[in-house]
Structure formats: C-alpha cells, structure tokens
PDB file of C-alpha atoms in Angstrom:
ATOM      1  CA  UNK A  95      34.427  43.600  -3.498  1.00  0.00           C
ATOM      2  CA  UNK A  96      32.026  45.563  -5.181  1.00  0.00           C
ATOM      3  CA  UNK A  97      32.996  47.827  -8.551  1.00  0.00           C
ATOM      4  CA  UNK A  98      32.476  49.621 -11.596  1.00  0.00           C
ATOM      5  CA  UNK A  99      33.684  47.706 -14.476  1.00  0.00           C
ATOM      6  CA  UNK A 100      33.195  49.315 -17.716  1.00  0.00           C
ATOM      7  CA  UNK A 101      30.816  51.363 -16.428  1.00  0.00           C
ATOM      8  CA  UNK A 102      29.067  48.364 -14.927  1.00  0.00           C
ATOM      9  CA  UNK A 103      28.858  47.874 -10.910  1.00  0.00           C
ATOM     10  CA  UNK A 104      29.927  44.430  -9.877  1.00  0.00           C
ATOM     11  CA  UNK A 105      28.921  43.616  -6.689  1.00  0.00           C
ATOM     12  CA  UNK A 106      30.270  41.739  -3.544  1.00  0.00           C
ATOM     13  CA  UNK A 107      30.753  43.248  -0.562  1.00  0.00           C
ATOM     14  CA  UNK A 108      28.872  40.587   1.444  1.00  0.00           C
ATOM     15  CA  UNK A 109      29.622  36.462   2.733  1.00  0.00           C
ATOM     16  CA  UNK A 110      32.196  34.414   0.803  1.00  0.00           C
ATOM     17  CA  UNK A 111      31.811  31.685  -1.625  1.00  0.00           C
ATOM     18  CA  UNK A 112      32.826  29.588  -3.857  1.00  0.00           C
ATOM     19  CA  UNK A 113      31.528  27.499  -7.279  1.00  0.00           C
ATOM     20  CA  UNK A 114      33.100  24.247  -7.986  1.00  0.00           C
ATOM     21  CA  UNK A 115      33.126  22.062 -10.833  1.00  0.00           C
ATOM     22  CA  UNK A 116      30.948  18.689  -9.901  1.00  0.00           C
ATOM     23  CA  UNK A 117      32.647  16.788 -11.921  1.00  0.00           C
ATOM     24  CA  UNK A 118      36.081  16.729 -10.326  1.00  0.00           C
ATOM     25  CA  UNK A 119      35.669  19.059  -7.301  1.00  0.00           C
ATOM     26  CA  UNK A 120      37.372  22.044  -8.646  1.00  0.00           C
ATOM     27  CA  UNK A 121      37.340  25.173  -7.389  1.00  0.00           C
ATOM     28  CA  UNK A 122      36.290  27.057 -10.230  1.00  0.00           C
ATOM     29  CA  UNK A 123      35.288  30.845  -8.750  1.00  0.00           C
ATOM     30  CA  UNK A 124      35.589  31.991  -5.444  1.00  0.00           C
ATOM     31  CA  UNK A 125      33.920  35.234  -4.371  1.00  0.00           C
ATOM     32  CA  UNK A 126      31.841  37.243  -2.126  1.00  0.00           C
ATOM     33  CA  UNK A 127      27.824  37.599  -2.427  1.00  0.00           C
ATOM     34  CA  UNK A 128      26.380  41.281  -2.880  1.00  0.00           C
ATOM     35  CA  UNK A 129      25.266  42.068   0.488  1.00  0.00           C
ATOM     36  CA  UNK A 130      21.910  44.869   0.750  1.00  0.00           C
ATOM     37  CA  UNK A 131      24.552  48.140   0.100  1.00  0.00           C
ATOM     38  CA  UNK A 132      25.292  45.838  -2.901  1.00  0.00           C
ATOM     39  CA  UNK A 133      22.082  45.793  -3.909  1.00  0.00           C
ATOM     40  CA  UNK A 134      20.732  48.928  -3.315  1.00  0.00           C
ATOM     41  CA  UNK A 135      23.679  50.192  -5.079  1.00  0.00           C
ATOM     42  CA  UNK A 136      22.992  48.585  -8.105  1.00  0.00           C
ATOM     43  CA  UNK A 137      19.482  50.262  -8.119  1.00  0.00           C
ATOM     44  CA  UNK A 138      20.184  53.203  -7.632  1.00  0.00           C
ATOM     45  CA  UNK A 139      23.260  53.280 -10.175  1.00  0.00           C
ATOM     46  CA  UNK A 140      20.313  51.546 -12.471  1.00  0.00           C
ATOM     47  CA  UNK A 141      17.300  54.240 -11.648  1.00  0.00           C
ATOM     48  CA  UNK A 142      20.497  57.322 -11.940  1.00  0.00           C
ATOM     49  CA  UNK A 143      21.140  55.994 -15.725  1.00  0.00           C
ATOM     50  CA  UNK A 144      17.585  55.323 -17.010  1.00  0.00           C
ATOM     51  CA  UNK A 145      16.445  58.597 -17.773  1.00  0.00           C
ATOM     52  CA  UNK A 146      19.554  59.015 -19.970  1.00  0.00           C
ATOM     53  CA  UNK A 147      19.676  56.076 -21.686  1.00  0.00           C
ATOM     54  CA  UNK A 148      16.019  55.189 -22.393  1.00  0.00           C
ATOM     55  CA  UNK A 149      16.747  58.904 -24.723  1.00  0.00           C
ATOM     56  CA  UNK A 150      19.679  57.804 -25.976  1.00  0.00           C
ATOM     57  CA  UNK A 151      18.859  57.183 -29.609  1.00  0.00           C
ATOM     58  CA  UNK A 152      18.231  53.563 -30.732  1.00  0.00           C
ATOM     59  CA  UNK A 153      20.675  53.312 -33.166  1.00  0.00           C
ATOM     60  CA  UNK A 154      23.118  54.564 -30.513  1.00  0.00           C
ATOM     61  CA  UNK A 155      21.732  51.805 -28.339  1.00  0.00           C
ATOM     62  CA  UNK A 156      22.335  49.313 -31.100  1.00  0.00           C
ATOM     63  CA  UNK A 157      25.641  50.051 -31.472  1.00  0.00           C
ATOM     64  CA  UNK A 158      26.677  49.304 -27.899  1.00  0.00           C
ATOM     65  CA  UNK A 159      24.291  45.868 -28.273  1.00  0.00           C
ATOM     66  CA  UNK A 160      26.822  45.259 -31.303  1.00  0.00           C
ATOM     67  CA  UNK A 161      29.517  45.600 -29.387  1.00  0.00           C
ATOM     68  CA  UNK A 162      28.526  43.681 -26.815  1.00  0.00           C
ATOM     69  CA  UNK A 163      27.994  41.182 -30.203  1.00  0.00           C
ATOM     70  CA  UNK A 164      30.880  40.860 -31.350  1.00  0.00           C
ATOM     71  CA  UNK A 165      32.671  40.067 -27.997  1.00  0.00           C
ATOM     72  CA  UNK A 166      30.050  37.378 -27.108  1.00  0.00           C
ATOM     73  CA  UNK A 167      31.752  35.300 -30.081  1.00  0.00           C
ATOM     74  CA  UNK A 168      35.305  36.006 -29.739  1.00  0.00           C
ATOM     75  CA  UNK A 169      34.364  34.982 -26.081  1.00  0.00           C
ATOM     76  CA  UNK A 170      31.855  31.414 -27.364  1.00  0.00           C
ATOM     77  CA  UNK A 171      35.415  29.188 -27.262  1.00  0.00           C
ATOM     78  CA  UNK A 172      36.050  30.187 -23.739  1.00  0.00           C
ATOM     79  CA  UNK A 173      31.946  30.547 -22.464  1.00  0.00           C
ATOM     80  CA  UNK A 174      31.453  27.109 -23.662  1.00  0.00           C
ATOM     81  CA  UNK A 175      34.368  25.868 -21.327  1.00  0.00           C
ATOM     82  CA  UNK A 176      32.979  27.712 -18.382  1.00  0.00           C
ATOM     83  CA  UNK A 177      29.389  26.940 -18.637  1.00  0.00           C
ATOM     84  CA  UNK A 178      30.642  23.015 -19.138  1.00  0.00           C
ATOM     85  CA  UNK A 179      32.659  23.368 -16.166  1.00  0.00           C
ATOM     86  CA  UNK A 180      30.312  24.851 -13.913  1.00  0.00           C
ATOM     87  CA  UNK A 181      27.058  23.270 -14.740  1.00  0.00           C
ATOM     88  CA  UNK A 182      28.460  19.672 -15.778  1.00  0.00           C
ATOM     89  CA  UNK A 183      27.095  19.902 -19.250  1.00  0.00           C
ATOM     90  CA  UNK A 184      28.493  17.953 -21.992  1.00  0.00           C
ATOM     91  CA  UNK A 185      30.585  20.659 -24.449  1.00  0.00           C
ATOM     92  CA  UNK A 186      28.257  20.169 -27.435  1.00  0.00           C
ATOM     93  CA  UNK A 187      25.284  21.681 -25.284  1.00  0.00           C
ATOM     94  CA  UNK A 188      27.786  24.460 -23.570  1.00  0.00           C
ATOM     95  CA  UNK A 189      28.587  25.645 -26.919  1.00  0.00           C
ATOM     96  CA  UNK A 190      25.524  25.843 -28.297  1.00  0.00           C
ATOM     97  CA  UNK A 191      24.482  28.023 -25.274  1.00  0.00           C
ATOM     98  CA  UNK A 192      27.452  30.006 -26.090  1.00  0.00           C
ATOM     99  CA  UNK A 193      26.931  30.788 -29.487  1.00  0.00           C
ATOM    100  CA  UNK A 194      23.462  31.696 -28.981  1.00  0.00           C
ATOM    101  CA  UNK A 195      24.730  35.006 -27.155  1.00  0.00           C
ATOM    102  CA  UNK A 196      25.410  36.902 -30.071  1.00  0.00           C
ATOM    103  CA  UNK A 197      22.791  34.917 -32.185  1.00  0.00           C
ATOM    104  CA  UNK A 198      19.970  36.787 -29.512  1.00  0.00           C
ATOM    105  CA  UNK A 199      21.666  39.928 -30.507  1.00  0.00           C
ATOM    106  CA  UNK A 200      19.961  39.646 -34.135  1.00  0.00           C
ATOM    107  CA  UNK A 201      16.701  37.821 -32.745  1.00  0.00           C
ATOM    108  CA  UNK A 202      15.988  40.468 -30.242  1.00  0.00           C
ATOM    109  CA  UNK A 203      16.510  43.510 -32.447  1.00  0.00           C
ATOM    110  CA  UNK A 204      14.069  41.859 -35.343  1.00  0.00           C
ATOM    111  CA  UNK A 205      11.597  41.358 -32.584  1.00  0.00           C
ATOM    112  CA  UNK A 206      11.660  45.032 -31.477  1.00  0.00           C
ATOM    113  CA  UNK A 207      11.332  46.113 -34.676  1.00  0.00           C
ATOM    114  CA  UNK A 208       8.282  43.432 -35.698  1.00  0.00           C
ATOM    115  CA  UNK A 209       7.105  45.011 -32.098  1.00  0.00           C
ATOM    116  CA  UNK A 210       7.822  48.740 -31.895  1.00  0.00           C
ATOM    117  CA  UNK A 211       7.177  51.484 -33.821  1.00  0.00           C
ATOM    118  CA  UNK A 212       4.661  54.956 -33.293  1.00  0.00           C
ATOM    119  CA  UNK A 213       1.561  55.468 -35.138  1.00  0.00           C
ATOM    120  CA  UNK A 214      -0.899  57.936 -35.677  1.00  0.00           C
ATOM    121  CA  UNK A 215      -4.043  58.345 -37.420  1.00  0.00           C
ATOM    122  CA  UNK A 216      -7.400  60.225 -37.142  1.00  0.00           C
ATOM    123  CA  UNK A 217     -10.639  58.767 -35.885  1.00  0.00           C
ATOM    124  CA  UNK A 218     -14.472  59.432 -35.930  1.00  0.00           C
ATOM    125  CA  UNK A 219     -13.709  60.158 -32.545  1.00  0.00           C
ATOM    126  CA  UNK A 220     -10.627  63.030 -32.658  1.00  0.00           C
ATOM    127  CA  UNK A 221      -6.993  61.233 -32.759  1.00  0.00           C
ATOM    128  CA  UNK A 222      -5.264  57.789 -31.889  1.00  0.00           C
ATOM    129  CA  UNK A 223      -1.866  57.049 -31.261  1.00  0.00           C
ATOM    130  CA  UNK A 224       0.267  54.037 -30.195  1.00  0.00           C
ATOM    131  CA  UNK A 225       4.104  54.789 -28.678  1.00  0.00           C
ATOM    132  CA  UNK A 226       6.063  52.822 -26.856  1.00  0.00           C
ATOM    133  CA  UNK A 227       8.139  53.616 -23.582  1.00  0.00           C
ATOM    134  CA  UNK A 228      10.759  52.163 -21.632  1.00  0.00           C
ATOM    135  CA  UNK A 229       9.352  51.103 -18.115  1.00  0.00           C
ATOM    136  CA  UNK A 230      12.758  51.889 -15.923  1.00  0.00           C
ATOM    137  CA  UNK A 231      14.922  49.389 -14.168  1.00  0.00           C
ATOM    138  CA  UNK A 232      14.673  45.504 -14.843  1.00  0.00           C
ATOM    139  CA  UNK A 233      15.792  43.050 -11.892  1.00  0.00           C
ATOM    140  CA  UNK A 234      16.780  40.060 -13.925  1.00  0.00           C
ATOM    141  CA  UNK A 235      17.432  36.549 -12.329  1.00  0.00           C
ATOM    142  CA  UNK A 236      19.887  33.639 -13.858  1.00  0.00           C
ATOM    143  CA  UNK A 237      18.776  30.235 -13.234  1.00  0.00           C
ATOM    144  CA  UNK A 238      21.930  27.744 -12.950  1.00  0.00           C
ATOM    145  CA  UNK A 239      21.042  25.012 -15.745  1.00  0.00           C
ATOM    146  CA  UNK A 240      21.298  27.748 -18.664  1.00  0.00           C
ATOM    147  CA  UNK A 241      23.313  30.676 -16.852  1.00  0.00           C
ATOM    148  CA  UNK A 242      24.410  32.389 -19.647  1.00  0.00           C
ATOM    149  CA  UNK A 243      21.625  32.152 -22.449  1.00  0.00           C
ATOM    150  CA  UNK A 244      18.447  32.745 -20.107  1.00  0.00           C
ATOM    151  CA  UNK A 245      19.309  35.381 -18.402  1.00  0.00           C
ATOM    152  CA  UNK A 246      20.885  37.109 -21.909  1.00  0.00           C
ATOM    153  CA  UNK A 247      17.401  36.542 -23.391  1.00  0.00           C
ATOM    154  CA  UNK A 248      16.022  38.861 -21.090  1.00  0.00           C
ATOM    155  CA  UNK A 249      19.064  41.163 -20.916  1.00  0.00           C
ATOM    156  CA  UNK A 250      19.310  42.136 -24.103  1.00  0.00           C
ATOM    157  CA  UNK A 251      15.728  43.069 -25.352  1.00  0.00           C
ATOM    158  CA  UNK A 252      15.563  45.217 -21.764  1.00  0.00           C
ATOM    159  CA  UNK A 253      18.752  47.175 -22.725  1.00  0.00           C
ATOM    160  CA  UNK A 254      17.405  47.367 -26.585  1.00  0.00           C
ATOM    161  CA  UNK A 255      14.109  48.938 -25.406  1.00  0.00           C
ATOM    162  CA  UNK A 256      15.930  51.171 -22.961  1.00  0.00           C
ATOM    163  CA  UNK A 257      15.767  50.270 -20.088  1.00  0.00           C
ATOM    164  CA  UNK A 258      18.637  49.510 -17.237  1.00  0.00           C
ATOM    165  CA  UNK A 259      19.461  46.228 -15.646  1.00  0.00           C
ATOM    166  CA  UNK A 260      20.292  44.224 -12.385  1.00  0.00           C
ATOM    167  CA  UNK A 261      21.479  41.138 -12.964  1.00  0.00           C
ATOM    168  CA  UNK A 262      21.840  38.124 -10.253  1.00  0.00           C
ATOM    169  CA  UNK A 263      23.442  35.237 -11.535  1.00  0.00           C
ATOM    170  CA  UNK A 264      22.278  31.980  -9.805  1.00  0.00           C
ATOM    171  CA  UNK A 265      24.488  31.545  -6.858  1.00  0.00           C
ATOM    172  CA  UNK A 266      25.257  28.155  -8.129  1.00  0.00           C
ATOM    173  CA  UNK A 267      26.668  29.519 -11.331  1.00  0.00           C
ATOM    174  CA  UNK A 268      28.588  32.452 -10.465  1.00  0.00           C
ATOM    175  CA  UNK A 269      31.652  32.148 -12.507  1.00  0.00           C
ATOM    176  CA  UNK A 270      29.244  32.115 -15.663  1.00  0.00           C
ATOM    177  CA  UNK A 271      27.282  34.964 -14.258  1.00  0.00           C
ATOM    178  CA  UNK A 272      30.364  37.107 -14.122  1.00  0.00           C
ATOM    179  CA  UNK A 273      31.500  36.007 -17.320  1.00  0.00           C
ATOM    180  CA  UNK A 274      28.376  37.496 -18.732  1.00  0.00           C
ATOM    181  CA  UNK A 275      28.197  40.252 -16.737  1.00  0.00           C
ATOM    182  CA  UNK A 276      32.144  41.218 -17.884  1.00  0.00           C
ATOM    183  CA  UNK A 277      30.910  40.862 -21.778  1.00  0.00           C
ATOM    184  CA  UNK A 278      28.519  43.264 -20.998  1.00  0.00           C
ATOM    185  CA  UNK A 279      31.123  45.795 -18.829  1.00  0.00           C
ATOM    186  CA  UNK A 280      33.406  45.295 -21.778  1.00  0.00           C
ATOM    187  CA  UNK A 281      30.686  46.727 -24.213  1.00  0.00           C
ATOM    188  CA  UNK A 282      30.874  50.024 -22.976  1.00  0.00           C
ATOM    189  CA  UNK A 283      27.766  50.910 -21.549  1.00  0.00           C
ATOM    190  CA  UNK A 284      27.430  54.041 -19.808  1.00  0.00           C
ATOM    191  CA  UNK A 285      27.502  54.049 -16.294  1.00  0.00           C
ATOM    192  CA  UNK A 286      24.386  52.416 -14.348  1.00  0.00           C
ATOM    193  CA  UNK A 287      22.576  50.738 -17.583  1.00  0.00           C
ATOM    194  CA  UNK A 288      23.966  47.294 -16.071  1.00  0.00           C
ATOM    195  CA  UNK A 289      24.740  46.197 -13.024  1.00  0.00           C
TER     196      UNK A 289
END
C-alpha cells in the first residue's frame, strides 16, 4: 500500500505481485504495483518539493547525498545478496554493483563540480553569463539486469543538481528497487524529493 517513508512516498496501491529468485523458485518479494493515484501521487509530492529543494543550499544537499553514502555501504553486504538473488547474478558481480552505490556518491559530485559553476564577464557586446538551473521533476526507470547501480547513476546526480525524483524499479526486480528506494527514505530527504 502506498506510503511515506522517510519522507519518501512508496507506492502500491494497485495489482499484486510477486519477484522470485530463478534460481530455486523463491519467493523473494511480494507486493502490489503503483496503480495511476500511485503515480500521480508521486508527481505531485515530486513537483510540491522542487521549488524548495532545488534552493536548498548545495552543501545542504550534499549532506543528505552523504547520508544516503554512508548507508549504501553498511547496506553493500546485504544489496549484494539481494541483487544475486533476484537477478541470478553470480555474487562477485552483485557486489561489485553494490559497492558502486556509494562509490557514485563521490563520482557524481566531482562531475557537478567539473560541470557547474556561474560566470560572468563583460563583452564587446554588453554582458555574458552562464548559470545553471535545476529543470524540476525527473521520472527515472530501473532496468532489471543492473537494478540497483543504473538507476542510482541517474538518481543521484538529479538529486545533487536539485531536482526531485520518481523512481520505477523494473517490475522484474522489485525487491532491489525497494531496497534502493528505502536507502534513499532512510537518508532523510525532505518530503517529495523522492518518490
């Protein structure tokens, strides 16, 4: 059923489900699907919170992006499990999909940095100036073979920049999508930045 988590909404309000492990048959999550007042919750929890946070202060935003850090690799161990569970991936390759949670952390902060930044300076022609903006909500989709890294690649630099999120985990990997999605709750975020 459909909730705020940490400040996060978790959806599924719509048909049941379940994920199994294709290995042995194991039921691994059962659930229920967001349904369209799912959905159209999320984004408008999402479009209610950007306005605050893409002014909240980077190094504000940072700090809940470290936080979010530092539970990503308390939580590799057990990520690795899931994600080899779920998807049928050998350990070695669920833990290295793990552990680059938190390692995006540092990759996507250096790359806003390298990217970002305002200038101004005077032309022949009066004034020029480059800032940069948040664009608003981003609808980001988890593919099933890497559930947990992809869709964190795209998380991360969207909430860094300041914008909000919806995330859908592939259907075929929704115990891993949750996972995720609960790191992220468990960081703290104000109300509506993820969903």
């Amino acid at each position: 059923k459909g909730q705020y988590i940490g400040g996060a909404w978790i959806a599924g309000n719509g048909d049941a489900f379940n994920s199994t492990n294709p290995s042995s048959g194991e039921t691994l999550w059962s659930g229920r699907a967001a349904n369209q007042g799912d959905v159209n919750a999320a984004f408008k929890a999402a479009h209610e919170a950007f306005e605050n946070w893409s002014q909240t202060p980077l190094e504000k935003r940072i700090e809940y992006i470290n936080t979010y850090k530092a539970l990503a690799l308390d939580f590799k161990p057990k990520m690795a499990e899931l994600i080899s569970r779920e998807t049928g991936k050998l350990l070695w390759d669920s833990t290295g999909e793990a552990g680059a949670l938190a390692a995006k952390v540092d990759i996507s902060l250096t790359a806003y940095n390298d990217r970002t930044g305002a200038l101004s300076k005077d032309t022949d022609f009066g004034a020029a100036s480059l800032q940069h903006r948040a664009h608003g909500v981003m609808a980001i989709l988890g593919p099933y073979n890497f559930p947990a890294h992809l869709p964190n690649g795209q998380i991360l630099p969207s909430l860094i920049a300041g914008n909000t999120v919806v995330f859908k985990p592939s259907e075929q990997t929704p115990a891993v999508g949750e996972a995720l999605a609960n790191l992220f709750a468990q960081a703290g975020f104000p109300k509506g930045v993820f969903s």
